C-alpha cells in the first residue's frame, strides 16, 4: 500500500511477541523447532489479525541450516551439497509473475557470481497455501530456496578470500573462512537487492531475500502463529534440526498484506519500536562517504545504501547490525553500540565500560526506543533489552540444558523440577548463549571482555575536547543596550514572551506552565509574521511506544554529545573521539568566545554568516540566494578542514536580515548530507531567534549540534537590569536557570517520543510541518511530513522582512519597544483568538437567557472566518446538494446523544462543575467523562429528582487514580487516555496542597500528598499491551465499551488501526488545541495537530484497512458550533466532544489560571471560597448543546442529509473555501484531507458491527461455575485448576460479578480461594475484589494485581523447584499498578516497577527490579531481598521496608522525595514482623523463615523508606486526631499548612 | 498578574471625595487619591485574565490594563506609564472623568467588585507628570506633509498628537480662545481642573503641534484655503448641535442649553471673557435640569456651587434598576442606577417624567415647569411611551437647563462648504475615517454623534493612523 490521502507508510508501527530457544550444548534437534512453535502459539495474543480475522500480521522462525534435511532434499533435485558451512542457502520470496521472477533470480545469480560464489540450484519450497487468510493469500509470493557454494579451492587464487588465512580442512562455524563466506553472501545479496530495485523498480518489490547464509535460514510470512508451521511443511519434518531458533509474532498497525515485513530478519527479531529511525537513517547516509573497510575494499559500494529504503525500523536495525558484524565487529559488540545501556553517574559500572560507551557515542548514536531484541548468528544466540527495559523479556534454563527466552514466562511448559533458573532480562542487559562453548555467558563477562579489547579510556582522555578549561579564560560578551530593542524586534521578540516565557525560565529554571487550550490560529493562518518554528508540530509517542518520565526516570537520559569530524564507522581509532564533547547543546555567549578563539591544527572553528540581503528585488529570491551563499560558505569551510562551523546571524543590520535559524540549519544539514560532508564537521547555530524550548528542540531535531541563543541571554540580562527578576539573583545564576529550563524542556520533548539521548534525537526530525509548501520541505526539511502544503520561501522571506522592517524603521513615538504579542493572552493588538470577549460573552448570554438569536450571533462569530482565519475548518466550505426539509432531519434530541464532555477530572475542576457536567449530559442522553481522578461512589445512586451524577464514561489514565473494580463496573464506557491534546506524551502532577480530603478519598490517597501521573501507562509500552489493557477492562466489566483516546498527529491513523485491531470499540481523536488544567506552554502550543487532519487520516486509514466497520470514531478539541460537528462528521466522526465550551457555558471566561487553582468562577479550583462562586447550571450546558444540534440540523437540511449517520465520512461534500485571499493560507491544499479511499467493494465507512467478543474462552467463566456457592451464598470454598500463560486477566470477571452483587466491600475475607498451578498469563488478579484469594503455584507474567481492589494474591514457588526461590524471577514487570487495597505475597523476585502507583496494597516480595515503588502514594511494601536502581522514584506516599543486606539502598534509591531510616520504632518493628510472618504463612517462604529465625539481628538490616510529604501528612493527621476536633477535617490543616 | 488570589484578599476601595460641605464652596477637584500602598493592593486584585474583558470589551482605547496593573503592583510605575501612554494620549483626562466601561467589563465584576482600574490609571499618569517621565516625543524625522486639525476637543488633540509624532506638520484650528473644546469648556473644574489640560498641551506644543485659536474654519478661513495650504485635514469639531425641546414656553428666558451654562462657569473659573454666552447664575434659584445623563449631573454640581436654592433633575426614561439588569449582562455597560458626586451634593431626581410646558414671569423668564409622568412599555422589542393620565404636576423652575444631549455635528459652515456626505443621523460619513472628500478625514463625535471622551480619543488616534497611511502613499519608507 502506498501513501495516499493523509496516509503515509512511514508511520506504520509494529510490535509483537518474540522468543528464542537454544540447546546450550549446541546439540541439534527437531524439538527446538517444536519449542519455537509452542512459543509462537502461546504468544498468539500478542500478535494481531487483519480485517478478515484470519490473516496474521506476520510470523517467522530463524534457525540453523538443517543440513541433513537439505542434503536429502537436494539429492532428490540432483544437487550435491558439500559439508555444512560449505554452502549457503537463500530463502527467496519472489513475484508471482514467472518472467519477472526469473529476471530477479538472474540478478541474484549474477551477483553471486560477481563475488565468486556459485549457485548450485533452486528448490521450490513446498507450501500449503490453503491455510492462509484471504489477504495474505492475495499477496502470496513464490518461495524458492537457492543453494550456493563458494568457488573450489583452486579458484581461490583468482578471487582470494580477503582476510582469510587458509584454515586447512577445518570447516567450522566460526572460522575466518565461513566469516568470509558470510560476508560474500551478504555483499551478493545487497548487490542483487540494489540491482533489482534499480533495474526493475516497483514492479519487483515482491522480490525479497529473507535470508542468505551458510549458517542460518529464515522461514516467515503473513501468518498467524499456527499458520507458519501449517504453511511450511519443511518445518514439521523431523529431519529439520537445529540447536537454536528465534521466533517472532507480529502485531502491526495495518492490515495491508506485506510478506517482507514479517520477522525475524537476518540476525534479529525485535519487539518494540525504534523511534529515532529517521535520524539514524540520515546519520547512516552521512557516514557512507567515510565508510571504508579492508574486508570490503571497493566492493563497499554494493553495501550502499546501508539501510534499505522503505524498510521498517526493525529491518533497518537489522541492516545496520549486519553491516557492523560483517565488517568485523562481534555480534555483542555491535549490539552494545546500537543499544547502549545507560552509563550516567547513577549507575554502578566500571570506568572501562563507561569509557567504551562514551567512546562509541562519538561514533554512533543509539538506536533509541523500546527494544527487546533476540539475535543470533547461528552460533551465538541471545537477547538484549534497551536501557529503559520497557519490553518484557523472560528466560528460563532447564536442567536438560535448554534455554528459552520469550516475551512471557510460561510460553513453554516444563515441570517445576526441571527448571534450573528463571530470570528476566534487565534494562540494558544481555543474555547470551554460545553454542560452540556450550555455556551461558553472563552480561558482565561479555561486556568486560569487549570494553577492554581496545584502550578506549586512554583514547578518550587523550583526544576528547571539552569546552571548559582547555581554552582561554572566559571573556564577558557585552550586550549593546542601545540596539537591543531593535535586535529583539528583528527576531520577533514580544513583551508577552519576555514575561511569560523567559522570566519564569530565568527565575525558576523551569519551563512555564499554562492552562486551557490553544485557540490562536495556526501559523499559516495568522496575519502576523510568525517565526518559522511555529510551522512545526512536535511528534510524540502514543500507544506504539511509551513516553519516558524525564523527571523520575531521568537517569536513563542524556544530553551529552560529541561534535566535530566523525570517523569511519567500520573502524576504531583514537582519532575517532577527537571531537568536542558537549554536556548539553546550549552554548553561552562566553562559550562562543572560547570556541572562536580555538587555535589548533586538528580542530578548527569557522563562522559563516546566516544572513540575506534586504534590498534584493524579491524576498523569496533574496532568501534563496542567502541560503545558497550560506551553504557554499559552509561547504568551503568544511573542505578547508573546519571541524566546527558556526552559522551566525549576529551581524544582522539595516541591510542584512537573518535567515530563519531553523531554515539555515536544516538547509545546511541536508545540503551537507547530500554532498557527503555532514559528518566532516559539527554545526553550531548562533542565533538571536531561538528562545523557547520548542525552538531548541527543532534546531537539534534538524541537525544542530550546539546552539547559542545570544539574544535570549541578552534579554535576560536586560530583564535583570529592569528589575523584572529577583534582585538578589546573579546574572550567572539567571543564565544557568535559563539553560536548566531549556535542558529540562529538551529532555521532556525527547521523552515524549520515548527517546533517551540527545545523540539519537539530533537530526531525527521528529516533527511534522503544518502550512509549509512541499518544495520548501523537500528541499530543506527532507523527510518531514507536510500534508496540506502552505507557504513557500517567498512568504517565509516576507515574514522575516516584516520583522526586520519593524526593527529598522522609525517607530511611532510613545509606542513600546516591543509589541505585546497576544499569543497566550488575548490583546486587542495581538494575535487573534477564537475565544475572545465577543464569543465568550455571546455564548454566555445565549445559554443564560436561552436566546437562539444570541447563540446564532455567537456561532456566526466563530464560524465566519472568511476574513480572519483561525482553524483549518474555517477554510472549508460545503458543496451543496438537494436540500431536505428541516423537519425531515433527525431531531436535536437524537443528535445530542452523540455528544460527550471532555475528560476533566474532579481535581482539575471542582465538584460542583464536575457534577453539573454529569447531570447535564445524563439528562440529554449524552455522556460525561470522569477524567482521571476517580469518582465518588455515592454518585452511582440516582438523585431524588431523577438526575444522575454518574459519569457514563470512566477514564483510565496513566496514574489509575480511583480505578477499582467498582468504578469499572459502574461505567457504560471505559476510556483509556493515551494522550491529551494539550500535552500529549506528558504526565502531570497534582501538588500536595491541592489534594484535599475529598480529592484524596476519590483517588485513594492521603490528603496533602502530591499525586503524580506518569507520562506513560506503565502497562502500555506497545500496541499489544494496549490490546491487553482493553482485554483487562472488558473482563472487568463484560459488555462495557472501551474507547481509546489519541491525539492527532501525523501517523495517528495507523495507530487507530492498531487500536481497532486491539478490540477497542471506539477511538477518540483529540485535536492539539484541547484544554488542560495545567501543561507546559510549549506543549499547549506545539505538540500535536488539528483534529481535522487527525480525524481525516484516521477515517482514511481505517477504511483502507477494512477496519472502519467495527470501531466508532469520536473527535474533540475546541468544538464550538454546529458547523464544527458537521465538518467532523463529514470527515468521519460519529461522536463529538466538548470541553472548554462546556465550561464557558458555566461561566468560565478563560482567565487561564486553572493551574493555579484560583478560578474566579469556581470551576477549576478546590478552594471552598471560590467554589461558592460557581454559578453554572446543567441547563446552561443543555441549552448550548441543543443550540449546537439545531445549528447542525439546519446545515444538514441544506446539505440534504437526514441523519448524522448518513454524513459520516462524506468528505466529498467538503471543499476548500474558494474566495480565499489570505496571503499565507492561499497556498494550502486540502485535497489529501478530503481524499476518500476506494470503497468499491462495498466496505463500510462507519461503524456497523460490534467488535468480536474475545472473552468467550476466559478462565473466569469456569471459576464462576465452580464457585457459585461462594458468590451466591458466601459459602467459604476452595477450588483448584491449572493455568497457562494464555489465561489472561484471571479474576476480573469474577470480581465484577462480586461487586455487582455486594458493592465495593465484596465478599467477606476468606470466602473464596482459587488455587492455580502453572504459569499465569498477564494481568493475573487484576481488579481482584475483596473476599477472593488467588493462590498461584508456579509463576506469573506482567501486570499481576493491576488495580487490585481488595483481593489477595499469593504466588508460590512450587515445592519441588530446585532453585532458591528468592533469587528467581517468579513474576513479571509492573505489578500492583494502581492497586487500591488488598494483599500480595510473592515467594520470589518480581521484575521492574513493582508496586508502581500503588495506593493501598500491602505486599511482601523477595526481590525486585528497577523503579520499585515508583509513584507510589499509599500502601506498604516489604522487599526481602535485592532491589534495582531508582527505588522510590516519585514515591509520595506509603511505606516500604527493604532488607538491605548489602547496605547499598541509599545508592539505589531515588532520594528526591523520600527519606531512609532504620526500623527502630516498635510500631514499625511489629508491623514488619507481622507482615513477614503472614508471608511465611501464605507462601511457606524459606526467605521469611530465615529472616524471622534471626529476627533481632535481621530487623536491624531493614531500611524503612518513607516519603517526606507523607510523613508530614501523617503527623498532621495524627495531631488533628489527638486534638479530637471532629469538626475540623484533617485536610484543612494540610491545605493551609 | 497582581497577586494570585489578591481579589480574595483585598476588597475594592473606592476613591474618596472631599466632604460635601467643603467641596461645594469651590470648583476644585473633589477626588482624594488613594495612598500608594492602597493602590498596590488594588492592583493586586487584578487577575491578569487570559481574556482581559476590561481591555478587550470594556476600554475603547484598549488600554493594556492587566499589564498596567502588574507594573503598578510591582512598583514599576515608569513602565506602567509607558504602557498607558502607548494606547491613551490623555489618561489624566480619562483617569478623572471616564465612566470606566473597563470596570463594568472587569471579570471580577461578574461576581464581585471590579478592579479599581480608572483610579489606577489616574495614579499612573499623575506619578508620570510628577516624576517627569512624560516628556515630549517629537518625531525623529519629518515627512514634510502638512495637516490641519479642525477642533481641539479630545478627538482633535489625540489626532494632532499622533499625526505630529508620525512626523507631519500639524496645525490645530480652534474656534474658541483656548484649546480643549469640550474638555475645557464642557467639563466642570471640580471634575477636571484645567491646569491638567494645560500641562498636556505643553507636551503637544513641544512635539510641534501648532495651535491657532479663535479661528473658526468655514467662517474665518475657508475650506478652499485649507485645501490649498494643507495636504489633508481632520475634522474633529464634535457634535455640537444640542437637542432641543419643543414645548410651549420654550422661548422663555432662563432656559438654557446645558453646554452654554457649563461653558460660562468654566470661563468664569478661568477668568475668560464670556463673549456672546449669557452670564446666568443659579444663585438662589430653583434649578430644574432636564436630562438625567452626565451633562445633567455636571449642571447639578455646577448649580450647587453657584448656591442654587433647590435643584431638581428630571429624566424621561424610567428609573434604572439598582443592580445590573438582565438585558445588559456582563460584560456590557449596564443600564443601572448611578449616583454621581454631584447628586450626593444635594438634588432631587425624578424619572419617567415628560415636560409638557414652561410657564413664565411677566419679565419673560421661566418660573415653572409643567410635566407629567409617563409609562414605558415594550412592544415587540421597542419601547413605547405613554403619558399617565392624572399625573400632571408643576414644579417651580427659575432656571431650566437643557441637558438633552446632542444631535450631530454642526452642518452650517465647514461641513457644508466641504460638501461632505452625511448619514441619516446627520453625522459625517467616513470610511476608515476618510470622508467623502478624500483629503478630508474626520473623527470623534463628528462622525459618531456625541459619545464618551475616551471614544473620541480612540477615534482621533485611529483617524490619525488612517491619515498617516494615506499621506505616506508614495513616500519612502521610514
Short mmCIF file of C-alpha atoms in Angstrom, two decimals, chain A residues 339-483:
data_model
loop_
_atom_site.label_atom_id
_atom_site.label_comp_id
_atom_site.label_asym_id
_atom_site.label_seq_id
_atom_site.Cartn_x
_atom_site.Cartn_y
_atom_site.Cartn_z
CA UNK A 339 21.58 -0.28 22.05
CA UNK A 340 23.98 1.04 24.68
CA UNK A 341 22.94 0.76 28.27
CA UNK A 342 22.66 3.93 30.32
CA UNK A 343 26.01 4.96 31.70
CA UNK A 344 25.14 8.05 33.66
CA UNK A 345 26.64 8.80 37.02
CA UNK A 346 23.86 6.99 38.85
CA UNK A 347 24.89 3.62 37.51
CA UNK A 348 27.36 1.34 39.18
CA UNK A 349 29.50 0.45 36.20
CA UNK A 350 33.19 0.19 35.61
CA UNK A 351 35.17 3.11 34.24
CA UNK A 352 36.21 1.00 31.30
CA UNK A 353 32.65 0.27 30.39
CA UNK A 354 31.72 3.90 30.77
CA UNK A 355 34.63 4.82 28.53
CA UNK A 356 33.57 2.22 25.98
CA UNK A 357 30.12 3.70 25.76
CA UNK A 358 31.36 7.25 25.70
CA UNK A 359 33.87 6.45 23.02
CA UNK A 360 31.26 4.77 20.88
CA UNK A 361 28.88 7.64 21.35
CA UNK A 362 31.38 9.68 19.37
CA UNK A 363 30.98 7.18 16.54
CA UNK A 364 27.36 6.20 16.52
CA UNK A 365 24.16 7.46 18.07
CA UNK A 366 21.96 4.95 19.86
CA UNK A 367 19.09 3.38 18.00
CA UNK A 368 16.71 4.52 20.61
CA UNK A 369 13.32 3.32 21.56
CA UNK A 370 11.82 0.47 23.42
CA UNK A 371 13.50 -2.69 22.30
CA UNK A 372 13.68 -6.25 23.32
CA UNK A 373 15.85 -7.99 20.79
CA UNK A 374 16.71 -11.59 20.31
CA UNK A 375 19.58 -12.21 17.94
CA UNK A 376 21.68 -14.98 16.55
CA UNK A 377 24.43 -15.53 14.06
CA UNK A 378 23.91 -19.26 14.10
CA UNK A 379 26.37 -19.84 16.88
CA UNK A 380 25.69 -17.18 19.46
CA UNK A 381 22.15 -16.55 20.43
CA UNK A 382 20.96 -14.02 22.91
CA UNK A 383 18.61 -11.34 23.98
CA UNK A 384 19.12 -7.75 24.92
CA UNK A 385 16.94 -5.07 26.42
CA UNK A 386 17.30 -1.35 25.91
CA UNK A 387 18.22 0.98 28.75
CA UNK A 388 14.63 1.60 29.73
CA UNK A 389 13.68 -2.03 29.83
CA UNK A 390 10.21 -1.28 28.67
CA UNK A 391 9.62 -4.58 26.92
CA UNK A 392 9.24 -7.75 28.88
CA UNK A 393 11.77 -10.49 28.32
CA UNK A 394 11.86 -13.59 30.48
CA UNK A 395 14.08 -16.60 30.26
CA UNK A 396 14.43 -19.97 31.82
CA UNK A 397 17.08 -22.64 31.76
CA UNK A 398 16.13 -26.24 32.22
CA UNK A 399 18.07 -28.99 33.87
CA UNK A 400 18.34 -30.54 30.37
CA UNK A 401 20.43 -27.66 29.12
CA UNK A 402 17.75 -25.85 27.23
CA UNK A 403 17.41 -22.11 27.43
CA UNK A 404 14.23 -20.34 26.44
CA UNK A 405 13.81 -16.62 26.06
CA UNK A 406 10.41 -15.13 25.46
CA UNK A 407 8.20 -12.13 25.85
CA UNK A 408 6.33 -14.01 28.51
CA UNK A 409 7.02 -16.63 31.10
CA UNK A 410 5.36 -19.95 30.60
CA UNK A 411 5.44 -19.96 26.81
CA UNK A 412 6.84 -23.43 27.01
CA UNK A 413 5.70 -25.57 29.87
CA UNK A 414 8.15 -27.60 31.91
CA UNK A 415 7.58 -29.46 35.12
CA UNK A 416 8.85 -27.30 38.02
CA UNK A 417 11.58 -29.73 38.96
CA UNK A 418 13.16 -29.40 35.53
CA UNK A 419 13.58 -25.64 35.70
CA UNK A 420 17.02 -24.67 36.88
CA UNK A 421 16.81 -20.90 36.59
CA UNK A 422 14.04 -18.45 35.93
CA UNK A 423 15.07 -14.95 35.13
CA UNK A 424 14.27 -11.82 33.28
CA UNK A 425 16.36 -9.56 31.15
CA UNK A 426 17.14 -6.36 32.99
CA UNK A 427 17.31 -2.96 31.34
CA UNK A 428 20.43 -2.62 29.24
CA UNK A 429 21.49 -6.16 29.92
CA UNK A 430 22.31 -9.00 27.61
CA UNK A 431 21.72 -12.74 27.88
CA UNK A 432 23.98 -14.77 25.68
CA UNK A 433 24.46 -18.43 24.91
CA UNK A 434 27.47 -19.63 22.99
CA UNK A 435 26.54 -22.96 21.49
CA UNK A 436 30.10 -23.62 20.47
CA UNK A 437 31.38 -23.19 24.01
CA UNK A 438 28.18 -24.72 25.28
CA UNK A 439 27.52 -22.22 28.02
CA UNK A 440 25.62 -19.18 29.08
CA UNK A 441 27.85 -16.14 29.17
CA UNK A 442 26.91 -13.54 31.73
CA UNK A 443 26.31 -9.92 30.83
CA UNK A 444 29.34 -8.91 32.85
CA UNK A 445 31.64 -11.35 31.20
CA UNK A 446 30.67 -10.47 27.65
CA UNK A 447 30.87 -6.79 28.25
CA UNK A 448 34.01 -6.63 30.30
CA UNK A 449 35.77 -8.51 27.55
CA UNK A 450 34.53 -6.21 24.83
CA UNK A 451 35.16 -2.97 26.69
CA UNK A 452 38.80 -3.88 27.17
CA UNK A 453 39.56 -5.00 23.67
CA UNK A 454 40.87 -1.52 22.87
CA UNK A 455 42.19 1.18 25.22
CA UNK A 456 39.05 3.24 24.86
CA UNK A 457 39.59 5.09 28.11
CA UNK A 458 43.03 6.30 27.16
CA UNK A 459 41.88 7.22 23.69
CA UNK A 460 39.18 9.36 25.18
CA UNK A 461 41.39 11.04 27.74
CA UNK A 462 43.90 11.95 25.12
CA UNK A 463 41.62 13.12 22.38
CA UNK A 464 38.29 14.33 23.66
CA UNK A 465 37.97 18.12 23.66
CA UNK A 466 36.00 19.79 26.39
CA UNK A 467 34.76 23.32 26.41
CA UNK A 468 35.83 24.25 29.88
CA UNK A 469 39.39 24.55 30.95
CA UNK A 470 41.15 23.89 27.74
CA UNK A 471 40.86 27.29 26.20
CA UNK A 472 41.45 30.82 27.42
CA UNK A 473 39.63 32.25 30.37
CA UNK A 474 36.13 33.42 29.56
CA UNK A 475 35.55 36.94 28.39
CA UNK A 476 32.23 38.56 29.03
CA UNK A 477 30.33 39.43 25.90
CA UNK A 478 28.91 42.87 26.21
CA UNK A 479 25.43 43.41 25.00
CA UNK A 480 24.68 46.70 23.32
CA UNK A 481 21.81 48.28 25.25
CA UNK A 482 21.18 50.86 22.56
CA UNK A 483 20.33 48.37 19.90
#
